[in-house]
Amino acid sequence: MVVVAILAAGRGTRMKSNLPKVLHSVGGKSLVERVIQSVEPLQPERRIAIIGYQAEQVKTALQAIPDLEFVEQTVQLGTGHAIQQLLPHLEGYEGDLLILNGDVPLLRGETLKNFLQIHQENQNAATVLTAKLPNPQGYGRVFCDDHNVLQQIVEDKDCTAAQKENQRINAGVYCFRWQDLAKILPHLQANNAQKEYYLTDAVTQVAPVMAVDVADYQEIGGINDRLQLSDAYDILQVRIKQKWMKAGVTLIDSASITIDETVELEPDVIIEPQTHLRGNTVIKTGSHIGPGSLIENSLIGENVTAKYSVISDSVVQNGSRIGPYAHLRGHAEVGENCRIGNFVELKNTKLGNNTNAAHLSYLGDTITGTKVNIGAGTVTANYDGVKKHQTIIGDRTKTGSNSVLVAPITLGNDVYVAAGSTITENVPDNSLVIARQRQVVKEGWEMKKE
Ligand code: UD1
Ligand code: CA
């Protein structure tokens, strides 16, 4: 039986921010959300966030998480003081308490599960997650005897020069037998450099205590400043990219690519350099994205290519070719085997299969049939200054270069629009429409000028 407490009351002075530290986000999720997510595999009986600094803001940010409880620590007198606030809420509770810092966002669920298991199998009063760090600066140092029995945790600020040499650190993850911890919590002292009640002092007042090293020390990185925030992002990115490469995705120059963890990729997708995949994007097998593309919240079918293009909130069906330099946004939907080329923008537009818009066009609020050809420079004039209007283009219709289609307007099937036309009225099936001045040639005009 385990209850989880997450320490999230501190301000995070070293972030130099108005936003509470635990609400800073890394890879699209706040630090504290990530911590909460990491305990999911444990199926804890209760999850309690201890909040204090800008408590309302933290609460609001987390209100969508079901059954998350909040306990307020109105003044922040240290991590031990934070856990003291649980006393009235856990009266009579007989199980274990897993404590996590709200600013340690990279822990894997598996790691916590193993940690809890070790604590329970050994019937420890307390178990502390530790790591040997190449650069232990800023962390509490953990001192054990020859049998790995924890003797003392000394905060960085309280360390002597010799103690600072110790690279074994406290990760800020603890499991306590609650009944044992509850007995000593009221007796913590604040006689240290920061005049705080340290939770780390409680560890040495119960027995038996065990220190358990984490296998991958990157998991326990605490975020105290913006540099560590940036490092955490990089670590998350490496994890995500390794996962997709193992699943059959090719990443070329992977360091230049970013992928949100919400993205789904199929085997045999190829991602070229400088490409960024965001939000709820799905890319199906055989597609080749990049170089230089941004795809967000979009569904990309099989065997699609997209070079130097931006695709947001849109769908591209199988076999279509996008770019270079195309922009799809606002629920654009491109059918199968289409070609959307250089400097073409599609907004809230649905193109039927085998339709091409290869150069220099804007199609907004448009629906086309199949096998349509949008000539270079075709523009839908969809906005009258107040409202947006729709353009409908039938099957096999071809617009000439530099046509303007003034919406609302419907072009039928098999319509030809002459180059340079401004079309303001509907055109029936099987027609040629010309809407421009006839060319006038005045011969000998140059001579007459004099
Ligand atoms: C803490 C540990 C240190 C460990 C490190 C790991 C203590 C005394 N020290 O140090 O041994 O190596 O974490 O990252 O615990 N908080 C509250 N209320 C408070 C103070 C802090 O809720 O009164 C919260 C903070 O919001 C934060 C967490 O507790 O999420 C840790 O506090 P922080 O000040 O960052 O502790 P560290 O100095 O990093
Ligand atoms: Ca910290």
Tab-separated table of C-alpha atoms and ligand atoms in Angstrom:
chain	number	residue	atom	x	y	z
A	1	MET	CA	0.000	0.000	0.000
A	2	VAL	CA	1.541	3.320	-1.005
A	3	VAL	CA	0.575	6.977	-0.830
A	4	VAL	CA	2.558	9.431	-2.932
A	5	ALA	CA	3.465	12.951	-1.808
A	6	ILE	CA	4.900	15.444	-4.249
A	7	LEU	CA	6.762	18.453	-2.900
A	8	ALA	CA	5.681	21.416	-4.954
A	9	ALA	CA	5.451	24.325	-2.530
A	10	GLY	CA	8.781	25.987	-3.145
A	11	ARG	CA	9.252	29.103	-5.193
A	12	GLY	CA	12.312	28.029	-7.120
A	13	THR	CA	14.300	31.223	-6.639
A	14	ARG	CA	17.077	30.061	-8.926
A	15	MET	CA	14.688	30.000	-11.922
A	16	LYS	CA	14.409	33.816	-11.651
A	17	SER	CA	10.792	33.613	-12.714
A	18	ASN	CA	7.309	34.747	-11.732
A	19	LEU	CA	6.012	31.322	-12.600
A	20	PRO	CA	6.291	28.765	-9.765
A	21	LYS	CA	9.180	26.461	-10.620
A	22	VAL	CA	7.141	23.268	-10.815
A	23	LEU	CA	4.935	24.830	-13.525
A	24	HIS	CA	7.812	25.445	-15.898
A	25	SER	CA	7.404	23.089	-18.764
A	26	VAL	CA	9.779	20.755	-20.451
A	27	GLY	CA	8.751	19.108	-23.716
A	28	GLY	CA	5.188	20.425	-23.486
A	29	LYS	CA	4.419	19.319	-19.902
A	30	SER	CA	5.098	20.985	-16.588
A	31	LEU	CA	7.733	19.567	-14.258
A	32	VAL	CA	5.166	18.572	-11.658
A	33	GLU	CA	2.889	16.938	-14.237
A	34	ARG	CA	5.805	14.783	-15.301
A	35	VAL	CA	6.454	13.774	-11.712
A	36	ILE	CA	2.799	12.834	-11.285
A	37	GLN	CA	2.933	10.857	-14.519
A	38	SER	CA	5.998	8.937	-13.329
A	39	VAL	CA	4.068	7.369	-10.414
A	40	GLU	CA	1.272	6.013	-12.607
A	41	PRO	CA	2.658	2.443	-12.793
A	42	LEU	CA	2.611	2.248	-8.967
A	43	GLN	CA	-1.144	2.737	-8.843
A	44	PRO	CA	-0.868	4.622	-5.564
A	45	GLU	CA	-3.787	4.706	-3.211
A	46	ARG	CA	-3.597	8.491	-2.940
A	47	ARG	CA	-1.525	11.212	-4.575
A	48	ILE	CA	-1.014	14.391	-2.616
A	49	ALA	CA	0.643	17.517	-3.976
A	50	ILE	CA	2.039	19.830	-1.326
A	51	ILE	CA	1.628	23.337	-2.623
A	52	GLY	CA	2.423	26.764	-1.200
A	53	TYR	CA	4.071	29.382	-3.375
A	54	GLN	CA	1.314	30.615	-5.729
A	55	ALA	CA	-0.782	27.691	-4.592
A	56	GLU	CA	-3.869	28.749	-6.545
A	57	GLN	CA	-1.958	28.883	-9.797
A	58	VAL	CA	-0.447	25.448	-9.230
A	59	LYS	CA	-3.841	24.039	-8.280
A	60	THR	CA	-5.479	25.451	-11.398
A	61	ALA	CA	-2.734	24.046	-13.595
A	62	LEU	CA	-3.270	20.567	-12.133
A	63	GLN	CA	-7.028	20.540	-11.692
A	64	ALA	CA	-7.619	18.235	-14.660
A	65	ILE	CA	-5.706	15.392	-12.989
A	66	PRO	CA	-8.292	13.096	-11.437
A	67	ASP	CA	-8.206	12.464	-7.675
A	68	LEU	CA	-5.080	14.517	-7.096
A	69	GLU	CA	-5.251	15.940	-3.573
A	70	PHE	CA	-3.721	19.208	-2.443
A	71	VAL	CA	-2.275	20.064	0.941
A	72	GLU	CA	-1.140	23.589	1.551
A	73	GLN	CA	2.150	24.579	3.155
A	74	THR	CA	1.505	28.269	3.709
A	75	VAL	CA	5.086	29.157	4.633
A	76	GLN	CA	7.949	27.264	3.084
A	77	LEU	CA	10.231	26.263	5.906
A	78	GLY	CA	11.894	23.361	4.157
A	79	THR	CA	11.182	19.901	2.784
A	80	GLY	CA	10.753	18.399	6.280
A	81	HIS	CA	8.262	21.105	7.162
A	82	ALA	CA	6.404	20.362	3.928
A	83	ILE	CA	5.957	16.714	4.909
A	84	GLN	CA	4.866	17.738	8.431
A	85	GLN	CA	1.786	19.221	6.762
A	86	LEU	CA	0.653	15.685	5.914
A	87	LEU	CA	0.297	14.653	9.545
A	88	PRO	CA	-3.405	15.527	9.905
A	89	HIS	CA	-4.199	14.046	6.489
A	90	LEU	CA	-2.559	10.653	7.020
A	91	GLU	CA	-3.695	9.937	10.583
A	92	GLY	CA	-3.933	6.229	11.175
A	93	TYR	CA	-2.440	5.374	7.788
A	94	GLU	CA	-0.356	2.200	8.051
A	95	GLY	CA	1.328	1.899	4.668
A	96	ASP	CA	4.307	3.473	2.945
A	97	LEU	CA	4.776	7.049	1.830
A	98	LEU	CA	6.704	7.675	-1.382
A	99	ILE	CA	8.012	11.235	-1.473
A	100	LEU	CA	9.101	12.919	-4.680
A	101	ASN	CA	10.404	16.387	-5.337
A	102	GLY	CA	8.188	18.253	-7.773
A	103	ASP	CA	11.258	19.405	-9.678
A	104	VAL	CA	12.639	15.983	-10.674
A	105	PRO	CA	10.806	15.356	-13.952
A	106	LEU	CA	12.759	12.605	-15.710
A	107	LEU	CA	12.168	9.632	-13.417
A	108	ARG	CA	10.904	6.550	-15.196
A	109	GLY	CA	7.897	4.715	-13.811
A	110	GLU	CA	9.890	1.462	-13.899
A	111	THR	CA	12.611	2.972	-11.727
A	112	LEU	CA	10.084	3.985	-9.075
A	113	LYS	CA	8.424	0.604	-9.201
A	114	ASN	CA	11.730	-1.198	-8.553
A	115	PHE	CA	12.585	1.290	-5.830
A	116	LEU	CA	9.314	0.672	-4.018
A	117	GLN	CA	9.744	-3.064	-4.370
A	118	ILE	CA	13.218	-2.957	-2.803
A	119	HIS	CA	11.850	-0.868	0.069
A	120	GLN	CA	9.031	-3.289	0.716
A	121	GLU	CA	10.985	-6.531	0.259
A	122	ASN	CA	13.645	-5.370	2.719
A	123	GLN	CA	11.035	-4.074	5.138
A	124	ASN	CA	12.972	-0.825	5.442
A	125	ALA	CA	11.821	2.048	7.577
A	126	ALA	CA	13.196	4.324	4.892
A	127	THR	CA	14.774	3.892	1.488
A	128	VAL	CA	16.521	6.719	-0.344
A	129	LEU	CA	17.199	6.855	-4.067
A	130	THR	CA	20.795	7.863	-4.657
A	131	ALA	CA	23.202	8.290	-7.545
A	132	LYS	CA	26.897	8.846	-8.139
A	133	LEU	CA	27.164	12.013	-10.175
A	134	PRO	CA	30.171	13.285	-12.103
A	135	ASN	CA	29.159	16.758	-10.903
A	136	PRO	CA	27.334	16.485	-7.563
A	137	GLN	CA	27.264	20.240	-6.970
A	138	GLY	CA	24.032	21.523	-5.448
A	139	TYR	CA	22.779	18.145	-4.223
A	140	GLY	CA	22.687	16.713	-0.719
A	141	ARG	CA	25.594	14.262	-0.248
A	142	VAL	CA	24.822	10.771	1.005
A	143	PHE	CA	27.189	9.057	3.411
A	144	CYS	CA	26.928	5.308	4.007
A	145	ASP	CA	28.934	2.824	6.014
A	146	ASP	CA	30.737	-0.163	4.480
A	147	HIS	CA	27.461	-2.116	4.395
A	148	ASN	CA	25.601	0.508	2.415
A	149	VAL	CA	23.689	1.575	5.500
A	150	LEU	CA	22.855	5.238	5.227
A	151	GLN	CA	24.426	7.317	7.970
A	152	GLN	CA	23.923	10.926	7.031
A	153	ILE	CA	22.709	13.266	4.286
A	154	VAL	CA	24.487	16.619	4.236
A	155	GLU	CA	23.108	19.428	2.120
A	156	ASP	CA	25.494	21.072	-0.326
A	157	LYS	CA	25.327	24.325	1.642
A	158	ASP	CA	26.205	22.520	4.889
A	159	CYS	CA	29.066	20.449	3.462
A	160	THR	CA	32.691	20.882	4.432
A	161	ALA	CA	35.149	21.016	1.553
A	162	ALA	CA	35.977	17.355	2.156
A	163	GLN	CA	32.296	16.324	2.221
A	164	LYS	CA	31.726	18.082	-1.084
A	165	GLU	CA	34.111	15.599	-2.698
A	166	ASN	CA	31.560	12.836	-2.141
A	167	GLN	CA	29.807	12.204	-5.445
A	168	ARG	CA	26.991	10.101	-4.056
A	169	ILE	CA	23.921	12.288	-3.889
A	170	ASN	CA	20.346	12.237	-2.649
A	171	ALA	CA	17.992	12.153	-5.604
A	172	GLY	CA	15.092	13.604	-3.602
A	173	VAL	CA	13.080	10.373	-3.812
A	174	TYR	CA	12.273	8.599	-0.563
A	175	CYS	CA	10.085	5.847	0.678
A	176	PHE	CA	9.145	5.849	4.363
A	177	ARG	CA	7.133	3.554	6.552
A	178	TRP	CA	4.657	6.288	7.414
A	179	GLN	CA	4.112	5.308	11.046
A	180	ASP	CA	7.859	5.608	11.736
A	181	LEU	CA	8.189	8.920	9.923
A	182	ALA	CA	5.108	10.399	11.588
A	183	LYS	CA	6.697	9.823	15.006
A	184	ILE	CA	9.829	11.834	14.277
A	185	LEU	CA	8.456	14.566	12.009
A	186	PRO	CA	7.391	16.848	14.880
A	187	HIS	CA	10.912	16.746	16.312
A	188	LEU	CA	12.913	17.974	13.288
A	189	GLN	CA	15.294	20.849	13.991
A	190	ALA	CA	16.267	23.717	11.705
A	191	ASN	CA	19.875	24.089	12.767
A	192	ASN	CA	21.570	24.254	9.406
A	193	ALA	CA	22.864	26.818	6.896
A	194	GLN	CA	19.403	27.495	5.421
A	195	LYS	CA	17.521	27.495	8.762
A	196	GLU	CA	15.105	25.006	7.238
A	197	TYR	CA	13.482	21.809	8.460
A	198	TYR	CA	15.153	19.206	6.270
A	199	LEU	CA	13.385	16.003	5.353
A	200	THR	CA	16.856	14.557	4.921
A	201	ASP	CA	17.366	14.733	8.696
A	202	ALA	CA	14.417	12.401	9.212
A	203	VAL	CA	16.088	9.688	7.183
A	204	THR	CA	18.768	9.042	9.770
A	205	GLN	CA	16.342	8.945	12.686
A	206	VAL	CA	14.607	5.757	11.588
A	207	ALA	CA	16.017	2.279	11.021
A	208	PRO	CA	16.739	0.297	8.980
A	209	VAL	CA	17.510	2.727	6.143
A	210	MET	CA	18.862	1.749	2.793
A	211	ALA	CA	20.354	3.788	-0.053
A	212	VAL	CA	19.614	2.491	-3.546
A	213	ASP	CA	21.592	3.752	-6.525
A	214	VAL	CA	19.646	4.536	-9.658
A	215	ALA	CA	20.880	2.775	-12.808
A	216	ASP	CA	20.707	5.829	-15.074
A	217	TYR	CA	21.659	8.981	-13.203
A	218	GLN	CA	20.123	11.201	-15.876
A	219	GLU	CA	16.721	10.257	-14.474
A	220	ILE	CA	17.211	12.028	-11.192
A	221	GLY	CA	18.312	15.419	-12.456
A	222	GLY	CA	16.632	18.119	-10.365
A	223	ILE	CA	15.634	21.338	-12.087
A	224	ASN	CA	16.784	24.373	-10.160
A	225	ASP	CA	17.615	26.780	-12.978
A	226	ARG	CA	17.074	27.340	-16.687
A	227	LEU	CA	20.256	25.524	-17.643
A	228	GLN	CA	19.027	22.349	-15.987
A	229	LEU	CA	15.627	22.881	-17.636
A	230	SER	CA	17.300	22.927	-21.025
A	231	ASP	CA	19.382	19.838	-20.177
A	232	ALA	CA	16.217	17.998	-19.169
A	233	TYR	CA	14.654	18.797	-22.541
A	234	ASP	CA	17.698	17.353	-24.308
A	235	ILE	CA	17.551	14.184	-22.236
A	236	LEU	CA	13.860	13.743	-23.008
A	237	GLN	CA	14.521	14.269	-26.707
A	238	VAL	CA	17.232	11.613	-26.747
A	239	ARG	CA	14.820	9.180	-25.084
A	240	ILE	CA	12.062	9.883	-27.604
A	241	LYS	CA	14.355	9.624	-30.619
A	242	GLN	CA	15.953	6.403	-29.420
A	243	LYS	CA	12.504	4.910	-28.979
A	244	TRP	CA	11.519	5.706	-32.592
A	245	MET	CA	14.809	4.603	-34.084
A	246	LYS	CA	14.430	1.265	-32.300
A	247	ALA	CA	10.903	1.083	-33.747
A	248	GLY	CA	12.179	1.380	-37.327
A	249	VAL	CA	12.248	5.111	-38.019
A	250	THR	CA	15.295	6.673	-39.718
A	251	LEU	CA	16.423	10.008	-38.262
A	252	ILE	CA	19.096	11.804	-40.258
A	253	ASP	CA	21.225	14.142	-38.149
A	254	SER	CA	19.012	13.341	-35.183
A	255	ALA	CA	20.460	16.117	-33.024
A	256	SER	CA	18.850	18.699	-35.317
A	257	ILE	CA	15.391	17.080	-35.091
A	258	THR	CA	12.859	17.566	-32.275
A	259	ILE	CA	9.919	15.251	-31.630
A	260	ASP	CA	7.219	15.721	-28.977
A	261	GLU	CA	6.428	12.618	-26.976
A	262	THR	CA	2.821	12.814	-28.190
A	263	VAL	CA	3.873	12.099	-31.808
A	264	GLU	CA	3.302	8.655	-33.372
A	265	LEU	CA	5.540	7.321	-36.144
A	266	GLU	CA	5.352	4.108	-38.171
A	267	PRO	CA	8.301	1.983	-39.310
A	268	ASP	CA	10.131	3.122	-42.451
A	269	VAL	CA	9.363	6.760	-41.890
A	270	ILE	CA	12.411	8.891	-42.713
A	271	ILE	CA	12.913	12.221	-40.966
A	272	GLU	CA	15.510	14.555	-42.435
A	273	PRO	CA	17.496	17.271	-40.587
A	274	GLN	CA	15.944	20.393	-39.074
A	275	THR	CA	12.504	18.871	-38.848
A	276	HIS	CA	10.203	19.350	-35.864
A	277	LEU	CA	7.236	17.111	-35.086
A	278	ARG	CA	4.797	18.494	-32.535
A	279	GLY	CA	1.572	17.719	-30.739
A	280	ASN	CA	-0.754	14.959	-31.867
A	281	THR	CA	1.002	14.258	-35.138
A	282	VAL	CA	0.834	10.820	-36.751
A	283	ILE	CA	3.077	9.881	-39.686
A	284	LYS	CA	2.443	6.632	-41.524
A	285	THR	CA	4.882	4.212	-43.066
A	286	GLY	CA	7.072	5.157	-46.029
A	287	SER	CA	6.712	8.890	-45.570
A	288	HIS	CA	9.751	11.086	-45.925
A	289	ILE	CA	9.603	14.339	-43.993
A	290	GLY	CA	12.116	17.168	-44.239
A	291	PRO	CA	14.605	18.539	-44.434
A	292	GLY	CA	13.409	21.679	-42.729
A	293	SER	CA	9.772	20.933	-41.949
A	294	LEU	CA	7.435	21.624	-39.031
A	295	ILE	CA	4.488	19.255	-38.633
A	296	GLU	CA	2.056	19.902	-35.781
A	297	ASN	CA	-1.179	18.165	-34.855
A	298	SER	CA	-1.411	16.612	-38.295
A	299	LEU	CA	-2.063	13.236	-39.859
A	300	ILE	CA	0.367	12.327	-42.622
A	301	GLY	CA	-0.561	9.220	-44.626
A	302	GLU	CA	1.704	6.624	-46.237
A	303	ASN	CA	4.452	7.511	-48.730
A	304	VAL	CA	4.025	11.246	-48.370
A	305	THR	CA	6.946	13.613	-48.872
A	306	ALA	CA	7.158	17.048	-47.257
A	307	LYS	CA	10.203	19.262	-47.803
A	308	TYR	CA	10.809	22.647	-46.189
A	309	SER	CA	7.134	22.943	-45.336
A	310	VAL	CA	4.868	23.804	-42.416
A	311	ILE	CA	1.819	21.625	-41.816
A	312	SER	CA	-0.471	22.487	-38.885
A	313	ASP	CA	-3.785	20.928	-37.841
A	314	SER	CA	-4.100	19.246	-41.232
A	315	VAL	CA	-4.347	15.906	-43.044
A	316	VAL	CA	-2.282	14.704	-46.010
A	317	GLN	CA	-3.426	11.443	-47.595
A	318	ASN	CA	-1.253	8.684	-49.066
A	319	GLY	CA	1.239	9.433	-51.806
A	320	SER	CA	0.997	13.217	-51.836
A	321	ARG	CA	4.026	15.455	-52.286
A	322	ILE	CA	4.230	18.658	-50.273
A	323	GLY	CA	6.735	21.469	-50.808
A	324	PRO	CA	9.267	22.761	-51.000
A	325	TYR	CA	7.911	25.785	-49.141
A	326	ALA	CA	4.259	24.908	-48.726
A	327	HIS	CA	2.062	25.920	-45.770
A	328	LEU	CA	-0.965	23.866	-44.770
A	329	ARG	CA	-2.989	25.125	-41.832
A	330	GLY	CA	-6.430	25.468	-40.300
A	331	HIS	CA	-7.733	21.978	-41.143
A	332	ALA	CA	-6.411	21.647	-44.644
A	333	GLU	CA	-7.011	18.200	-46.109
A	334	VAL	CA	-5.027	17.028	-49.109
A	335	GLY	CA	-6.307	13.899	-50.865
A	336	GLU	CA	-4.232	11.042	-52.275
A	337	ASN	CA	-1.480	11.582	-54.840
A	338	CYS	CA	-1.735	15.344	-54.849
A	339	ARG	CA	1.093	17.766	-55.413
A	340	ILE	CA	1.329	20.952	-53.372
A	341	GLY	CA	4.367	22.873	-54.486
A	342	ASN	CA	6.389	25.997	-53.966
A	343	PHE	CA	4.807	28.840	-52.007
A	344	VAL	CA	1.330	27.366	-51.877
A	345	GLU	CA	-0.798	28.052	-48.808
A	346	LEU	CA	-3.868	25.998	-47.994
A	347	LYS	CA	-6.204	27.051	-45.202
A	348	ASN	CA	-9.359	25.160	-44.261
A	349	THR	CA	-9.299	23.642	-47.714
A	350	LYS	CA	-10.059	20.131	-48.898
A	351	LEU	CA	-8.450	18.887	-52.104
A	352	GLY	CA	-9.749	15.803	-53.926
A	353	ASN	CA	-7.395	13.015	-55.022
A	354	ASN	CA	-4.845	13.671	-57.804
A	355	THR	CA	-5.173	17.428	-57.523
A	356	ASN	CA	-2.192	19.702	-58.087
A	357	ALA	CA	-1.442	23.183	-56.851
A	358	ALA	CA	2.175	23.364	-57.780
A	359	HIS	CA	3.156	27.019	-57.525
A	360	LEU	CA	2.401	30.333	-55.808
A	361	SER	CA	-1.224	29.913	-54.740
A	362	TYR	CA	-3.541	30.647	-51.839
A	363	LEU	CA	-6.595	28.469	-51.384
A	364	GLY	CA	-8.736	29.321	-48.368
A	365	ASP	CA	-12.130	27.814	-47.446
A	366	THR	CA	-12.084	25.821	-50.666
A	367	ILE	CA	-13.303	22.369	-51.647
A	368	THR	CA	-12.084	20.808	-54.873
A	369	GLY	CA	-13.045	17.647	-56.694
A	370	THR	CA	-10.517	15.179	-58.085
A	371	LYS	CA	-7.869	15.734	-60.785
A	372	VAL	CA	-8.089	19.494	-60.457
A	373	ASN	CA	-5.176	21.628	-61.591
A	374	ILE	CA	-4.673	24.909	-59.803
A	375	GLY	CA	-2.528	27.098	-62.068
A	376	ALA	CA	0.412	29.106	-60.788
A	377	GLY	CA	-0.709	32.189	-58.916
A	378	THR	CA	-4.339	31.172	-58.457
A	379	VAL	CA	-5.824	32.916	-55.438
A	380	THR	CA	-9.162	32.518	-53.727
A	381	ALA	CA	-10.421	35.886	-52.515
A	382	ASN	CA	-12.242	34.349	-49.553
A	383	TYR	CA	-12.521	37.350	-47.240
A	384	ASP	CA	-14.734	40.366	-47.875
A	385	GLY	CA	-13.404	42.261	-44.891
A	386	VAL	CA	-16.091	40.930	-42.575
A	387	LYS	CA	-16.743	37.278	-43.366
A	388	LYS	CA	-15.003	34.308	-44.972
A	389	HIS	CA	-16.691	32.699	-47.999
A	390	GLN	CA	-16.388	29.342	-49.697
A	391	THR	CA	-15.026	28.357	-53.110
A	392	ILE	CA	-16.101	25.079	-54.715
A	393	ILE	CA	-14.198	23.676	-57.707
A	394	GLY	CA	-15.469	20.638	-59.648
A	395	ASP	CA	-13.628	17.559	-60.937
A	396	ARG	CA	-10.930	18.017	-63.624
A	397	THR	CA	-11.270	21.800	-63.583
A	398	LYS	CA	-8.160	23.832	-64.427
A	399	THR	CA	-7.485	27.389	-63.386
A	400	GLY	CA	-5.116	29.455	-65.514
A	401	SER	CA	-2.165	31.313	-64.081
A	402	ASN	CA	-3.015	34.328	-61.966
A	403	SER	CA	-6.732	33.609	-61.690
A	404	VAL	CA	-8.620	35.213	-58.828
A	405	LEU	CA	-11.693	33.334	-57.630
A	406	VAL	CA	-13.876	35.756	-55.678
A	407	ALA	CA	-15.843	33.755	-53.097
A	408	PRO	CA	-18.543	32.685	-52.582
A	409	ILE	CA	-18.200	30.972	-55.924
A	410	THR	CA	-18.653	27.592	-57.581
A	411	LEU	CA	-16.818	26.345	-60.656
A	412	GLY	CA	-18.374	23.224	-62.171
A	413	ASN	CA	-16.680	20.074	-63.510
A	414	ASP	CA	-14.330	20.347	-66.510
A	415	VAL	CA	-14.132	24.120	-66.372
A	416	TYR	CA	-11.171	26.003	-67.841
A	417	VAL	CA	-10.400	29.405	-66.335
A	418	ALA	CA	-8.368	31.605	-68.663
A	419	ALA	CA	-5.130	32.985	-67.288
A	420	GLY	CA	-5.400	36.320	-65.545
A	421	SER	CA	-9.170	36.094	-64.997
A	422	THR	CA	-11.035	37.477	-62.011
A	423	ILE	CA	-14.061	35.205	-61.605
A	424	THR	CA	-16.984	36.684	-59.708
A	425	GLU	CA	-19.887	34.522	-60.895
A	426	ASN	CA	-20.512	30.770	-60.857
A	427	VAL	CA	-19.382	28.816	-63.913
A	428	PRO	CA	-21.310	25.759	-65.213
A	429	ASP	CA	-19.774	22.383	-66.168
A	430	ASN	CA	-17.757	22.016	-69.391
A	431	SER	CA	-17.116	25.746	-69.909
A	432	LEU	CA	-14.247	28.020	-70.700
A	433	VAL	CA	-14.448	31.236	-68.731
A	434	ILE	CA	-12.492	34.357	-69.582
A	435	ALA	CA	-12.858	37.410	-67.403
A	436	ARG	CA	-10.314	39.967	-68.446
A	437	GLN	CA	-9.909	42.762	-70.961
A	438	ARG	CA	-9.190	41.662	-74.467
A	439	GLN	CA	-5.644	42.533	-75.460
A	440	VAL	CA	-5.394	45.789	-77.441
A	441	VAL	CA	-2.406	46.294	-79.744
A	442	LYS	CA	-1.796	49.791	-81.166
A	443	GLU	CA	0.661	49.331	-83.991
A	444	GLY	CA	3.162	52.061	-84.735
A	445	TRP	CA	2.387	53.750	-81.406
A	446	GLU	CA	6.046	54.301	-80.476
A	447	MET	CA	6.609	56.430	-83.580
A	448	LYS	CA	3.428	58.495	-83.138
A	449	LYS	CA	4.536	59.593	-79.666
A	450	GLU	CA	6.954	62.201	-81.110
B	1	UD1	C1	16.664	18.656	-2.038
B	1	UD1	C2	17.288	17.779	-0.954
B	1	UD1	C3	18.691	17.356	-1.410
B	1	UD1	C4	18.580	16.614	-2.728
B	1	UD1	C5	17.829	17.442	-3.774
B	1	UD1	C6	17.516	16.591	-4.986
B	1	UD1	C7	16.400	18.585	1.187
B	1	UD1	C8	16.715	19.330	2.433
B	1	UD1	N1	17.391	18.518	0.302
B	1	UD1	O1	17.491	19.823	-2.151
B	1	UD1	O2	19.304	16.507	-0.436
B	1	UD1	O3	19.873	16.286	-3.206
B	1	UD1	O4	16.581	17.919	-3.256
B	1	UD1	O5	16.914	17.316	-6.014
B	1	UD1	O6	15.331	18.041	1.062
B	1	UD1	N2	9.691	22.386	-1.262
B	1	UD1	C9	8.510	22.501	-0.613
B	1	UD1	N3	8.461	23.235	0.546
B	1	UD1	C10	9.562	23.803	1.091
B	1	UD1	C11	10.784	23.676	0.405
B	1	UD1	C12	10.832	22.951	-0.758
B	1	UD1	O7	7.492	21.996	-1.056
B	1	UD1	O8	9.421	24.429	2.150
B	1	UD1	C13	9.735	21.622	-2.515
B	1	UD1	C14	10.234	22.412	-3.706
B	1	UD1	O9	9.136	22.991	-4.405
B	1	UD1	C15	10.925	21.354	-4.565
B	1	UD1	C16	11.357	20.314	-3.540
B	1	UD1	O10	10.645	20.569	-2.353
B	1	UD1	O11	10.023	20.726	-5.475
B	1	UD1	C17	12.858	20.387	-3.275
B	1	UD1	O12	13.171	21.666	-2.784
B	1	UD1	P1	14.515	22.397	-3.220
B	1	UD1	O13	14.579	23.685	-2.520
B	1	UD1	O14	14.652	22.392	-4.684
B	1	UD1	O15	15.587	21.400	-2.547
B	1	UD1	P2	17.080	21.155	-2.984
B	1	UD1	O16	17.938	22.259	-2.464
B	1	UD1	O17	17.153	20.888	-4.438
B	2	CA	CA	15.778	21.007	-6.150
